mmCIF file of C-alpha atoms in Angstrom:
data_model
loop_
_atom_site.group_PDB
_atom_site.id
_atom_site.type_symbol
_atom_site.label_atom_id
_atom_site.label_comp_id
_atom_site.label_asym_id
_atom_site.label_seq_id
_atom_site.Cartn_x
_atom_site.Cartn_y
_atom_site.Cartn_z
ATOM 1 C CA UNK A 1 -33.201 -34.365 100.831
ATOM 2 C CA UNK A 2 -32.932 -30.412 100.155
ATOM 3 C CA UNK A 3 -35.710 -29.872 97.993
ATOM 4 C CA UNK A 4 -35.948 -26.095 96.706
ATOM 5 C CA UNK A 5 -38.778 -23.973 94.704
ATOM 6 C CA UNK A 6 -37.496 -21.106 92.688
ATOM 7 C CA UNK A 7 -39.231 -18.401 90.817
ATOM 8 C CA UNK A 8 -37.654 -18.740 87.582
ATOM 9 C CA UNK A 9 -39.909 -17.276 85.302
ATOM 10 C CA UNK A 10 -43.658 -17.805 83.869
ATOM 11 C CA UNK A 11 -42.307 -18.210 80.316
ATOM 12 C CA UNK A 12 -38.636 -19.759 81.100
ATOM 13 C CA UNK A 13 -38.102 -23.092 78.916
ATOM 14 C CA UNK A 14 -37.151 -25.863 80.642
ATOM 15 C CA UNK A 15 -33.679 -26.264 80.345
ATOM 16 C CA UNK A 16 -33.637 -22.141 80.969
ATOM 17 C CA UNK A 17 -35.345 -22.809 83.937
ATOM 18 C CA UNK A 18 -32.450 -25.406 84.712
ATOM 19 C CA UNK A 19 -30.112 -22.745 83.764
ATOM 20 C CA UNK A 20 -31.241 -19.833 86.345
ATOM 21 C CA UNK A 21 -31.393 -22.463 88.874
ATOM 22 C CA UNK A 22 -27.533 -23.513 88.660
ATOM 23 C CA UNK A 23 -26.369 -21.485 91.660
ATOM 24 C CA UNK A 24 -28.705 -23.228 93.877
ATOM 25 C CA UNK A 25 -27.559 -26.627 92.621
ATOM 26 C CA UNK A 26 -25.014 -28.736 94.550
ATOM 27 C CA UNK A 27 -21.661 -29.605 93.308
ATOM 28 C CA UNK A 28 -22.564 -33.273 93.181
ATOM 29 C CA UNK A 29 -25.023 -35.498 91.723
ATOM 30 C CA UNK A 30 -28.571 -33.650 91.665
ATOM 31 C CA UNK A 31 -32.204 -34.857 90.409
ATOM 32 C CA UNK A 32 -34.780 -33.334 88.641
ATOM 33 C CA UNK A 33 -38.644 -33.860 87.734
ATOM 34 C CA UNK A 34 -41.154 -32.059 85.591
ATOM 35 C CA UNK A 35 -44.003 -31.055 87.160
ATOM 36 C CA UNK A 36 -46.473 -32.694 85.351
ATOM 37 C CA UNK A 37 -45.902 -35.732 85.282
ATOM 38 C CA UNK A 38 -46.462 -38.947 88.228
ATOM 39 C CA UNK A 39 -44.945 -42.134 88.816
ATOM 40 C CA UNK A 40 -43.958 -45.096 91.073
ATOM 41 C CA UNK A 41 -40.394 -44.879 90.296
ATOM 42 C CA UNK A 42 -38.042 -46.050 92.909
ATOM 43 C CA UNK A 43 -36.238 -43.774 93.356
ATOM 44 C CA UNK A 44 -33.316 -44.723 95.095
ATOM 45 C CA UNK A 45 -32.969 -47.360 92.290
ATOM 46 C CA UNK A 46 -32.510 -44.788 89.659
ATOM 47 C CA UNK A 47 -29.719 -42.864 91.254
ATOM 48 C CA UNK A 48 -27.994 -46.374 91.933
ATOM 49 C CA UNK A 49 -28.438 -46.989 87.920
ATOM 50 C CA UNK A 50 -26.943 -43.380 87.223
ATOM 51 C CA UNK A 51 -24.262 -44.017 89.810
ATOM 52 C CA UNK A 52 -23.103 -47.477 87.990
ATOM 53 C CA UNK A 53 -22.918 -46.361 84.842
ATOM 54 C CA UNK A 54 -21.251 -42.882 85.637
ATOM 55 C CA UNK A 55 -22.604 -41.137 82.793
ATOM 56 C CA UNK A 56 -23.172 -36.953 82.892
ATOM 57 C CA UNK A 57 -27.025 -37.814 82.409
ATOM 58 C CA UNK A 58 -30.081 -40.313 82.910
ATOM 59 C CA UNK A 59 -33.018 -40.188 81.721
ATOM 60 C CA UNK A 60 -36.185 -42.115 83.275
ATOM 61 C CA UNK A 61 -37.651 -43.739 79.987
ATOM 62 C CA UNK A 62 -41.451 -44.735 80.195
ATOM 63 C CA UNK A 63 -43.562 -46.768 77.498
ATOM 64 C CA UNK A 64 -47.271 -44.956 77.715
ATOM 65 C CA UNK A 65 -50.664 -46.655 76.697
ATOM 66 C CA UNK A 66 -51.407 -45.409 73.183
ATOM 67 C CA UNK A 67 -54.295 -42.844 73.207
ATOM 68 C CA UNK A 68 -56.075 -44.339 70.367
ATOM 69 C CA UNK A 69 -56.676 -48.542 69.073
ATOM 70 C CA UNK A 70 -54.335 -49.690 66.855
ATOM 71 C CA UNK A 71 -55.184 -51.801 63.611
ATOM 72 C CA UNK A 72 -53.009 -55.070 63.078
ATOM 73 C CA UNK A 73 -52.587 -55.180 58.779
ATOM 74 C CA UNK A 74 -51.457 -57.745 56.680
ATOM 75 C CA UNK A 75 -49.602 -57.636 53.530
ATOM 76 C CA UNK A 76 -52.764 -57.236 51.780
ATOM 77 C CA UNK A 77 -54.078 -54.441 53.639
ATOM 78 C CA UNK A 78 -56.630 -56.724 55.236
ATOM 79 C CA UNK A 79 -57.166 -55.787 59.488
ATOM 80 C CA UNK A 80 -56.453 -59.102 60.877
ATOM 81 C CA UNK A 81 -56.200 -57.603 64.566
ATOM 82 C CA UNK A 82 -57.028 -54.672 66.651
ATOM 83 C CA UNK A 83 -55.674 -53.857 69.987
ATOM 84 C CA UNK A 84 -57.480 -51.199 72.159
ATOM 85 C CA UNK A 85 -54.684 -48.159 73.193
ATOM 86 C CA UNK A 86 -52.021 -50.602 73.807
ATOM 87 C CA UNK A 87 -48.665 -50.339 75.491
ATOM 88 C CA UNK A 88 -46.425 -48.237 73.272
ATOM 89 C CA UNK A 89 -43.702 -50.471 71.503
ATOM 90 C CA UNK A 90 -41.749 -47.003 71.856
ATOM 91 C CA UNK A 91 -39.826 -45.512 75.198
ATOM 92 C CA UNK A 92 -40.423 -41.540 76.087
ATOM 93 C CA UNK A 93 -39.108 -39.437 78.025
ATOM 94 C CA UNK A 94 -40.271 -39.766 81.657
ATOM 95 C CA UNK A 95 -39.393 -36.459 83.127
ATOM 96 C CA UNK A 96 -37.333 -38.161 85.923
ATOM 97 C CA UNK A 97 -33.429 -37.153 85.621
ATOM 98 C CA UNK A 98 -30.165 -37.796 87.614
ATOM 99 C CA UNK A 99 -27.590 -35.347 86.486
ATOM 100 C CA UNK A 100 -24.081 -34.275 87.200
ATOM 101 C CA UNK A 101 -23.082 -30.530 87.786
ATOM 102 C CA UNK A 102 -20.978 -30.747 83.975
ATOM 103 C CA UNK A 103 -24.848 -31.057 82.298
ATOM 104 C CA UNK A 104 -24.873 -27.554 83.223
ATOM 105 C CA UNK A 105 -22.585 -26.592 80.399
ATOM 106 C CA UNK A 106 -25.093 -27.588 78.342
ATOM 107 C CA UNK A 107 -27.712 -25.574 78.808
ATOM 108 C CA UNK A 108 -28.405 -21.703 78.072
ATOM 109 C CA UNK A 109 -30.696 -19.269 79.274
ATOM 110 C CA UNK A 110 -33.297 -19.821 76.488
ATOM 111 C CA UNK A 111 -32.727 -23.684 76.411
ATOM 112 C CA UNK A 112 -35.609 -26.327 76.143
ATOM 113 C CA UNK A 113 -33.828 -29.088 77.801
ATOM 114 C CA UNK A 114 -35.637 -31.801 75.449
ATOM 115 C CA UNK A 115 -34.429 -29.932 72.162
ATOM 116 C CA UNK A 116 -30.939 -29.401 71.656
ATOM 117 C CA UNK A 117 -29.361 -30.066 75.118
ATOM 118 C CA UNK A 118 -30.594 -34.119 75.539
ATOM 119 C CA UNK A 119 -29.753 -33.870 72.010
ATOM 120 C CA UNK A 120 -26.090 -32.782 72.444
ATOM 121 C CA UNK A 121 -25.998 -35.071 75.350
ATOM 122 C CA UNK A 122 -27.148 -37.989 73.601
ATOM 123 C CA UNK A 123 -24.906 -37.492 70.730
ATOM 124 C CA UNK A 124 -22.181 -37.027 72.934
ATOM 125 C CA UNK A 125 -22.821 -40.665 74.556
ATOM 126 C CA UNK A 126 -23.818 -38.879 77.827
ATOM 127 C CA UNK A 127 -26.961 -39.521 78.222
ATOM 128 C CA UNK A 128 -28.097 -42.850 79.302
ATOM 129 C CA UNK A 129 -31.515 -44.796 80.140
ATOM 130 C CA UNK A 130 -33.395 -45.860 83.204
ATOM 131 C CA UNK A 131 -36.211 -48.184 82.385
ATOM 132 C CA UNK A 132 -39.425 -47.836 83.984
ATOM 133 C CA UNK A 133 -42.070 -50.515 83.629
ATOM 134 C CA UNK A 134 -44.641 -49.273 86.398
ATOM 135 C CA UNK A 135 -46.677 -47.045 86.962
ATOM 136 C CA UNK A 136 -46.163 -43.186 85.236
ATOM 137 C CA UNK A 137 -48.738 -41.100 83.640
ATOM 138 C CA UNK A 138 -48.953 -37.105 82.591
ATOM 139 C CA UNK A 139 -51.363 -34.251 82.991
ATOM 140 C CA UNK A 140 -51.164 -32.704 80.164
ATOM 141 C CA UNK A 141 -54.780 -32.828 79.596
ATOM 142 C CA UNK A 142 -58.076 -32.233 80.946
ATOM 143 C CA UNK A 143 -58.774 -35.502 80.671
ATOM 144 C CA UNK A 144 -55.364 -36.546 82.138
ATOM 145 C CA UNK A 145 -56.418 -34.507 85.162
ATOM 146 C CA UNK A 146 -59.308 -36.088 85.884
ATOM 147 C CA UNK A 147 -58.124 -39.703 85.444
ATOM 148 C CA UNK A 148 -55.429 -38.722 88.131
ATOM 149 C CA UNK A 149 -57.755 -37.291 90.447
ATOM 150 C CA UNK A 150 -59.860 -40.077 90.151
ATOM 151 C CA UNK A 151 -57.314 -42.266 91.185
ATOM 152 C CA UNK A 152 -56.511 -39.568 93.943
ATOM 153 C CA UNK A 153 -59.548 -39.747 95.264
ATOM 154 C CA UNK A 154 -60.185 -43.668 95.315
ATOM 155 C CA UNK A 155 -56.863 -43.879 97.152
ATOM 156 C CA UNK A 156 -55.713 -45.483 94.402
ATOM 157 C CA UNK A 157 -52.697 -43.008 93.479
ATOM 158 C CA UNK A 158 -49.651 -45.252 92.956
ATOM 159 C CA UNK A 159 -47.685 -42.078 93.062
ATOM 160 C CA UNK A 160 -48.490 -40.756 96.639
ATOM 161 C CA UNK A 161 -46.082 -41.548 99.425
ATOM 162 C CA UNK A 162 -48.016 -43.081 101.397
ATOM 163 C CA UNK A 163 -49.577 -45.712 99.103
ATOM 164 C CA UNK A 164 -46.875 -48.299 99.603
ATOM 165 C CA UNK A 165 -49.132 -51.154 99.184
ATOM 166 C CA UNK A 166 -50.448 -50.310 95.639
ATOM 167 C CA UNK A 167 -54.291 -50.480 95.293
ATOM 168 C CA UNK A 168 -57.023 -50.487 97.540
ATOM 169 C CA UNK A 169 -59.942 -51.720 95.828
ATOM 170 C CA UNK A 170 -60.402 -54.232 93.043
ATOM 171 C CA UNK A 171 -61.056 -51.191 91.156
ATOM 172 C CA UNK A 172 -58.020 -50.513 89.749
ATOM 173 C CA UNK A 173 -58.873 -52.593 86.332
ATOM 174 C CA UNK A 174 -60.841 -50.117 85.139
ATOM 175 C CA UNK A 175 -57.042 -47.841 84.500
ATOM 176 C CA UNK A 176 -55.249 -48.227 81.949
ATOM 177 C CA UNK A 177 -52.297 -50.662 81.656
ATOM 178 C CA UNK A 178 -49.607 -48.422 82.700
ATOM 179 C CA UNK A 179 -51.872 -47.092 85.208
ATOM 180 C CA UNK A 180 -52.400 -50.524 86.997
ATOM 181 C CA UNK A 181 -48.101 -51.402 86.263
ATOM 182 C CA UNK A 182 -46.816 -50.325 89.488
ATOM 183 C CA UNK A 183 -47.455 -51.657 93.139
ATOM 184 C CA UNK A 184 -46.858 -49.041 95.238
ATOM 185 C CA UNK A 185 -44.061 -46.084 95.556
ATOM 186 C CA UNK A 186 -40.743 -47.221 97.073
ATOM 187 C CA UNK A 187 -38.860 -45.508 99.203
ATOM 188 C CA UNK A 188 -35.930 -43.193 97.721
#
């Protein structure tokens, strides 16, 4: 894999960023991941989804524990139910791509790639899903941070390369649901 850091600017948007970096890009099939975000995905599965379904654009799409319980109502406003920062019903933007060089034309120098260009894309029908049901999780957060570096630390990081085996203790309950989703990183 040619993997490349640029210097494209401490206040560049993301899609901007994108942008600047199209001369470096290969006229073919390229990938691209935020920064701050982790995740088992298999990697080599994704491209093979992007590849069968030949669209400009896919999109990893992750469903994240809530960050807060959520009440279960009836009809008569009576809480019959509460679950503690469940699974989201919802799917979000994972950060993990597969494009092709025409997404390029999409994108501008001042461009936040989850604004108007996945926009244009999705209205367009070029933008399609990848579903991701293990393990993914953000550091936005100080809080974020240290959950991941806890993890990290325990050798517990379903992320890292080398953890192929998924956990390593029977600690691993004490993460969150998407936390504990994945076995292991696979190969890609």
């Amino acid at each position: 894999a040619d993997i490349r850091c640029l210097d494209t600017g401490e206040e560049t948007p993301t899609g901007g960023r994108l942008h600047r970096a199209a001369a470096h890009l290969p006229e073919t099939t390229f990938c691209l991941a935020y920064a701050d975000g982790v995740a088992d995905i298999d990697l080599s599965a994704l491209l093979a989804a992007h590849e069968r379904h030949r669209a400009p654009a896919t999109m990893t799409v992750v469903r994240p524990d809530l960050p807060f319980g959520v009440a279960h109502l009836n009809g008569d406003d009576v809480i019959d139910g509460f679950s503690e920062k469940p699974r989201s019903e919802h799917w979000i933007n994972g950060g993990f791509f597969c494009f092709e060089p025409g997404v390029l034309e999409y994108l501008g120098p001042d461009s936040v790639l989850e604004r108007e260009p996945l926009s244009r894309l999705a209205a367009d029908g070029h933008l399609r899903a990848y579903r991701h049901e293990g393990f993914w999780d953000c550091m936005d957060t100080y809080k974020d941070a240290v959950v991941l570096d806890d993890l990290w630390r325990a050798g517990e990081a379903p992320w890292a390369w080398g953890n192929v085996d998924g956990p390593k203790t029977s600690h691993i309950g004490e993460f969150s649901a998407h936390q504990r989703g994945g076995s292991g990183v696979a190969h890609g």
